[in-house]
Short mmCIF file of C-alpha atoms in Angstrom, two decimals:
data_model
loop_
_atom_site.label_atom_id
_atom_site.label_comp_id
_atom_site.label_asym_id
_atom_site.label_seq_id
_atom_site.Cartn_x
_atom_site.Cartn_y
_atom_site.Cartn_z
CA MET A 1 10.73 29.93 0.79
CA THR A 2 10.87 32.63 3.47
CA TRP A 3 9.92 36.29 3.05
CA SER A 4 13.55 37.34 3.46
CA GLU A 5 14.59 35.00 0.66
CA MET A 6 11.83 36.36 -1.57
CA LEU A 7 12.95 39.94 -0.85
CA LEU A 8 16.53 38.96 -1.66
CA LEU A 9 15.44 37.50 -5.00
CA PHE A 10 13.29 40.56 -5.76
CA ALA A 11 16.24 42.90 -5.10
CA ALA A 12 18.55 40.66 -7.14
CA GLY A 13 15.99 40.74 -9.95
CA ILE A 14 15.93 44.55 -10.01
CA GLY A 15 19.72 44.66 -10.13
CA GLY A 16 19.84 41.91 -12.74
CA GLY A 17 17.16 43.50 -14.87
CA LEU A 18 18.96 46.84 -14.82
CA THR A 19 22.39 45.42 -15.69
CA GLY A 20 20.89 42.90 -18.10
CA SER A 21 19.04 45.49 -20.17
CA ILE A 22 22.12 47.71 -20.21
CA ALA A 23 24.95 45.23 -20.64
CA GLY A 24 23.57 41.68 -20.78
CA LEU A 25 24.94 40.90 -17.32
CA ALA A 26 21.70 40.02 -15.53
CA SER A 27 23.05 36.71 -14.28
CA VAL A 28 25.74 38.53 -12.30
CA SER A 29 23.18 39.06 -9.54
CA THR A 30 20.33 36.66 -10.33
CA TYR A 31 22.18 33.33 -10.59
CA PRO A 32 24.23 33.75 -7.37
CA ALA A 33 21.07 34.84 -5.53
CA LEU A 34 19.34 31.61 -6.51
CA LEU A 35 22.30 29.62 -5.23
CA LEU A 36 22.27 31.67 -2.03
CA VAL A 37 18.66 30.72 -1.24
CA GLY A 38 19.60 27.05 -1.53
CA LEU A 39 18.76 25.94 -5.07
CA PRO A 40 21.05 23.29 -6.62
CA PRO A 41 23.14 24.58 -9.57
CA VAL A 42 21.07 22.98 -12.37
CA THR A 43 17.77 24.06 -10.82
CA ALA A 44 19.21 27.55 -10.26
CA ASN A 45 20.29 27.72 -13.91
CA VAL A 46 16.93 26.74 -15.38
CA THR A 47 15.00 28.87 -12.86
CA ASN A 48 17.22 31.81 -13.75
CA THR A 49 16.46 31.35 -17.45
CA VAL A 50 12.71 31.28 -16.83
CA ALA A 51 12.81 34.37 -14.61
CA LEU A 52 14.88 36.25 -17.19
CA VAL A 53 11.98 36.01 -19.64
CA PHE A 54 10.63 39.01 -17.72
CA ASN A 55 13.98 40.73 -18.24
CA GLY A 56 13.49 40.30 -21.98
CA ILE A 57 9.98 41.75 -21.84
CA GLY A 58 11.05 44.83 -19.90
CA SER A 59 14.20 45.34 -21.98
CA VAL A 60 12.37 45.26 -25.30
CA TRP A 61 9.60 47.48 -23.91
CA GLY A 62 12.17 50.05 -22.83
CA SER A 63 14.06 49.82 -26.14
CA LEU A 64 11.13 50.61 -28.45
CA PRO A 65 12.47 54.02 -29.57
CA GLU A 66 15.77 52.47 -30.73
CA LEU A 67 14.00 49.54 -32.41
CA ARG A 68 12.25 51.77 -34.94
CA GLY A 69 13.75 51.02 -38.33
CA GLN A 70 15.28 47.71 -37.25
CA ARG A 71 12.43 45.49 -38.43
CA ALA A 72 14.25 44.00 -41.43
CA LYS A 73 17.37 43.23 -39.41
CA LEU A 74 15.40 41.66 -36.58
CA ARG A 75 13.28 39.62 -38.96
CA ARG A 76 16.52 38.13 -40.27
CA MET A 77 17.97 37.44 -36.80
CA ILE A 78 14.97 36.15 -34.83
CA PRO A 79 14.77 32.70 -36.49
CA THR A 80 18.47 32.24 -35.72
CA ALA A 81 17.84 33.23 -32.10
CA VAL A 82 14.97 30.72 -31.86
CA LEU A 83 17.15 27.92 -33.21
CA GLY A 84 20.05 28.85 -30.95
CA GLY A 85 17.95 29.06 -27.81
CA ALA A 86 16.33 25.69 -28.49
CA ALA A 87 19.67 24.03 -29.23
CA GLY A 88 21.25 25.47 -26.09
CA ALA A 89 18.41 24.24 -23.89
CA ALA A 90 18.65 20.79 -25.44
CA LEU A 91 22.38 20.72 -24.74
CA LEU A 92 21.87 21.65 -21.09
CA LEU A 93 19.32 18.89 -20.65
CA SER A 94 21.50 16.25 -22.30
CA ILE A 95 25.17 16.86 -21.40
CA PRO A 96 27.13 18.10 -18.35
CA ALA A 97 27.75 21.83 -18.23
CA GLU A 98 31.27 21.73 -16.78
CA GLY A 99 33.20 21.40 -20.05
CA PHE A 100 31.27 24.10 -21.85
CA GLU A 101 31.50 26.51 -18.91
CA LYS A 102 35.30 26.45 -19.08
CA VAL A 103 35.28 28.61 -22.20
CA VAL A 104 32.97 31.22 -20.67
CA PRO A 105 35.67 33.33 -18.94
CA VAL A 106 37.71 33.52 -22.16
CA LEU A 107 34.71 34.49 -24.29
CA LEU A 108 33.56 37.07 -21.78
CA ALA A 109 36.99 38.64 -21.36
CA ALA A 110 37.48 38.88 -25.14
CA SER A 111 34.06 40.42 -25.72
CA SER A 112 34.63 42.93 -22.92
CA VAL A 113 37.86 44.06 -24.55
CA VAL A 114 36.03 44.46 -27.87
CA ILE A 115 33.36 46.60 -26.21
CA ALA A 116 36.06 48.83 -24.67
CA LEU A 117 37.65 49.59 -28.06
CA PRO A 118 36.58 52.80 -29.85
CA VAL A 119 33.51 52.30 -32.03
CA ARG A 120 33.26 53.58 -35.58
CA ASN A 121 29.90 54.30 -37.14
CA ASN A 122 29.31 51.20 -39.26
CA ALA A 123 25.63 51.78 -39.95
CA ASP A 124 26.07 53.00 -43.52
CA ARG A 125 28.61 50.44 -44.66
CA PRO A 126 27.34 48.01 -47.34
CA ARG A 127 26.42 44.55 -46.08
CA HIS A 128 27.73 41.76 -48.29
CA THR A 129 26.40 38.21 -48.23
CA GLY A 130 29.52 36.92 -46.50
CA HIS A 131 29.19 39.54 -43.78
CA LEU A 132 25.56 38.62 -43.15
CA VAL A 133 26.33 34.89 -43.05
CA LEU A 134 29.17 35.43 -40.59
CA GLN A 135 26.96 37.61 -38.42
CA ALA A 136 24.17 35.00 -38.47
CA LEU A 137 26.57 32.21 -37.50
CA SER A 138 27.92 34.34 -34.66
CA VAL A 139 24.40 35.10 -33.40
CA LEU A 140 23.56 31.39 -33.59
CA ALA A 141 26.63 30.38 -31.58
CA ILE A 142 25.98 33.01 -28.89
CA CYS A 143 22.31 32.07 -28.63
CA VAL A 144 23.23 28.38 -28.24
CA TYR A 145 25.51 29.41 -25.39
CA GLY A 146 22.74 31.65 -23.99
CA GLY A 147 20.26 28.78 -23.95
CA PHE A 148 22.85 26.47 -22.40
CA PHE A 149 24.13 28.64 -19.56
CA GLY A 150 23.35 32.30 -20.26
CA ALA A 151 25.83 34.24 -18.14
CA ALA A 152 27.21 37.12 -20.23
CA ALA A 153 25.58 36.04 -23.50
CA GLY A 154 24.31 39.61 -23.74
CA VAL A 155 27.85 40.98 -23.52
CA LEU A 156 28.87 38.77 -26.43
CA LEU A 157 25.90 39.95 -28.52
CA LEU A 158 26.53 43.58 -27.61
CA ALA A 159 30.16 43.28 -28.72
CA LEU A 160 29.06 41.62 -31.97
CA PHE A 161 26.45 44.24 -32.86
CA LEU A 162 28.78 47.12 -32.04
CA ARG A 163 31.23 45.73 -34.59
CA THR A 164 28.80 44.66 -37.31
CA GLY A 165 26.58 47.59 -38.10
CA SER A 166 24.91 49.28 -35.13
CA ALA A 167 25.26 53.06 -35.29
CA THR A 168 25.27 53.66 -31.53
CA LEU A 169 25.57 51.81 -28.24
CA ALA A 170 21.84 52.35 -27.66
CA ASP A 171 20.99 50.79 -31.06
CA ALA A 172 23.26 47.80 -30.43
CA ASN A 173 21.77 47.38 -26.96
CA ALA A 174 18.21 47.40 -28.34
CA THR A 175 19.08 44.75 -30.95
CA LYS A 176 20.74 42.67 -28.25
CA ASN A 177 17.67 42.92 -26.03
CA VAL A 178 15.39 41.48 -28.72
CA VAL A 179 17.71 38.70 -29.90
CA LEU A 180 18.68 37.60 -26.41
CA GLY A 181 15.08 37.87 -25.20
CA VAL A 182 13.88 35.55 -27.96
CA ALA A 183 16.64 32.98 -27.39
CA ASN A 184 16.07 33.04 -23.64
CA ALA A 185 12.29 32.66 -24.01
CA VAL A 186 12.68 29.62 -26.26
CA ALA A 187 15.13 28.00 -23.84
CA ALA A 188 12.81 28.80 -20.92
CA LEU A 189 9.91 27.08 -22.68
CA GLY A 190 11.98 23.91 -22.97
CA PHE A 191 12.98 24.10 -19.31
CA ILE A 192 9.38 24.61 -18.19
CA VAL A 193 8.42 21.36 -19.92
CA PHE A 194 11.47 19.20 -19.20
CA ALA A 195 13.47 20.65 -16.27
CA PRO A 196 13.02 21.31 -12.52
CA VAL A 197 11.91 24.97 -12.29
CA SER A 198 11.47 26.54 -8.84
CA TRP A 199 8.34 28.64 -9.36
CA ALA A 200 8.53 30.04 -5.83
CA ALA A 201 11.81 31.67 -6.87
CA VAL A 202 10.66 32.67 -10.38
CA VAL A 203 7.89 34.97 -9.09
CA PRO A 204 9.94 37.45 -6.99
CA LEU A 205 12.99 37.23 -9.24
CA GLY A 206 10.96 37.72 -12.42
CA LEU A 207 9.03 40.67 -10.99
CA GLY A 208 12.28 42.36 -9.99
CA CYS A 209 13.74 41.69 -13.44
CA LEU A 210 10.72 43.28 -15.13
CA ILE A 211 11.07 46.48 -13.10
CA GLY A 212 14.84 46.75 -13.47
CA SER A 213 14.93 45.91 -17.17
CA ARG A 214 12.32 48.54 -18.00
CA LEU A 215 14.64 51.24 -16.60
CA GLY A 216 17.88 50.06 -18.22
CA PRO A 217 17.37 51.23 -21.84
CA ALA A 218 16.56 54.74 -20.59
CA VAL A 219 19.96 54.80 -18.87
CA VAL A 220 21.68 53.74 -22.10
CA ARG A 221 19.68 56.34 -24.07
CA HIS A 222 20.71 59.31 -21.92
CA ALA A 223 24.10 58.35 -20.44
CA PRO A 224 27.36 59.37 -22.19
CA ALA A 225 28.19 56.49 -24.53
CA THR A 226 31.96 56.18 -23.99
CA PRO A 227 31.98 56.08 -20.16
CA LEU A 228 29.03 53.67 -20.18
CA ARG A 229 30.75 51.44 -22.73
CA LEU A 230 33.90 51.35 -20.60
CA LEU A 231 31.86 50.61 -17.49
CA ILE A 232 30.19 47.69 -19.28
CA ALA A 233 33.60 46.42 -20.36
CA LEU A 234 34.96 46.62 -16.81
CA ALA A 235 31.91 44.78 -15.46
CA GLY A 236 32.38 42.07 -18.08
CA LEU A 237 36.07 41.70 -17.23
CA GLY A 238 35.21 41.49 -13.54
CA LEU A 239 32.71 38.73 -14.21
CA ALA A 240 35.25 36.93 -16.43
CA VAL A 241 37.80 36.94 -13.59
CA LYS A 242 35.16 35.68 -11.12
CA LEU A 243 33.95 32.90 -13.43
CA GLY A 244 37.53 31.95 -14.30
CA TYR A 245 38.46 31.69 -10.62
CA ASP A 246 35.38 29.57 -9.87
CA THR A 247 36.02 27.31 -12.87
CA TYR A 248 39.76 26.68 -12.62
CA ARG A 249 40.52 26.87 -8.91
#
């Protein structure tokens, strides 16, 4: 790998870490960059997942203020994220990705619309058993998808948490960073053992992701919530159109 390719991956990692920690859209820049430097699609996908472990580290590190008081909720969700990430990685290693990827544009577009809708403060509403079970099943499904392919899994989680109890965008983003980080790390562990990871690409991409993701939660913390939420929704819709064009053309 040349120095110019490493610099490209480093820059893509910074951009991916920033957008990933804010909106769960890290793969918008990281996955295409890996393809651009010549990695085959499957290798690019698994390498991307391994590099995004650093995105999870930086995102959670930057989200510590919002994570205070979320211990009970995260303790309930983390086992689901572990199971989902492992199942998604196993799916990627055992079946073709083409069929599953066809639903990605639809899921992403729908979640982006949900994010754009006005958010009520749901933090103080009582949580019934049925609500918690439905939330857990939704987290499981998204984490399976995240372990399988990953693009926009964070948008889906952000939309879910905004509608099921998070008081603010920053709180929902912090929860998303932990859950997605855990699922991604579990999937990455499976890929390290069983899949072709390009370590020459992981190093510059992962370092860039760590830097960018550390800055993202601060942006969410201080930026006006409504414009940022709409910007995230527009970015998600843009990615949905791009993925839909690539999938169905």
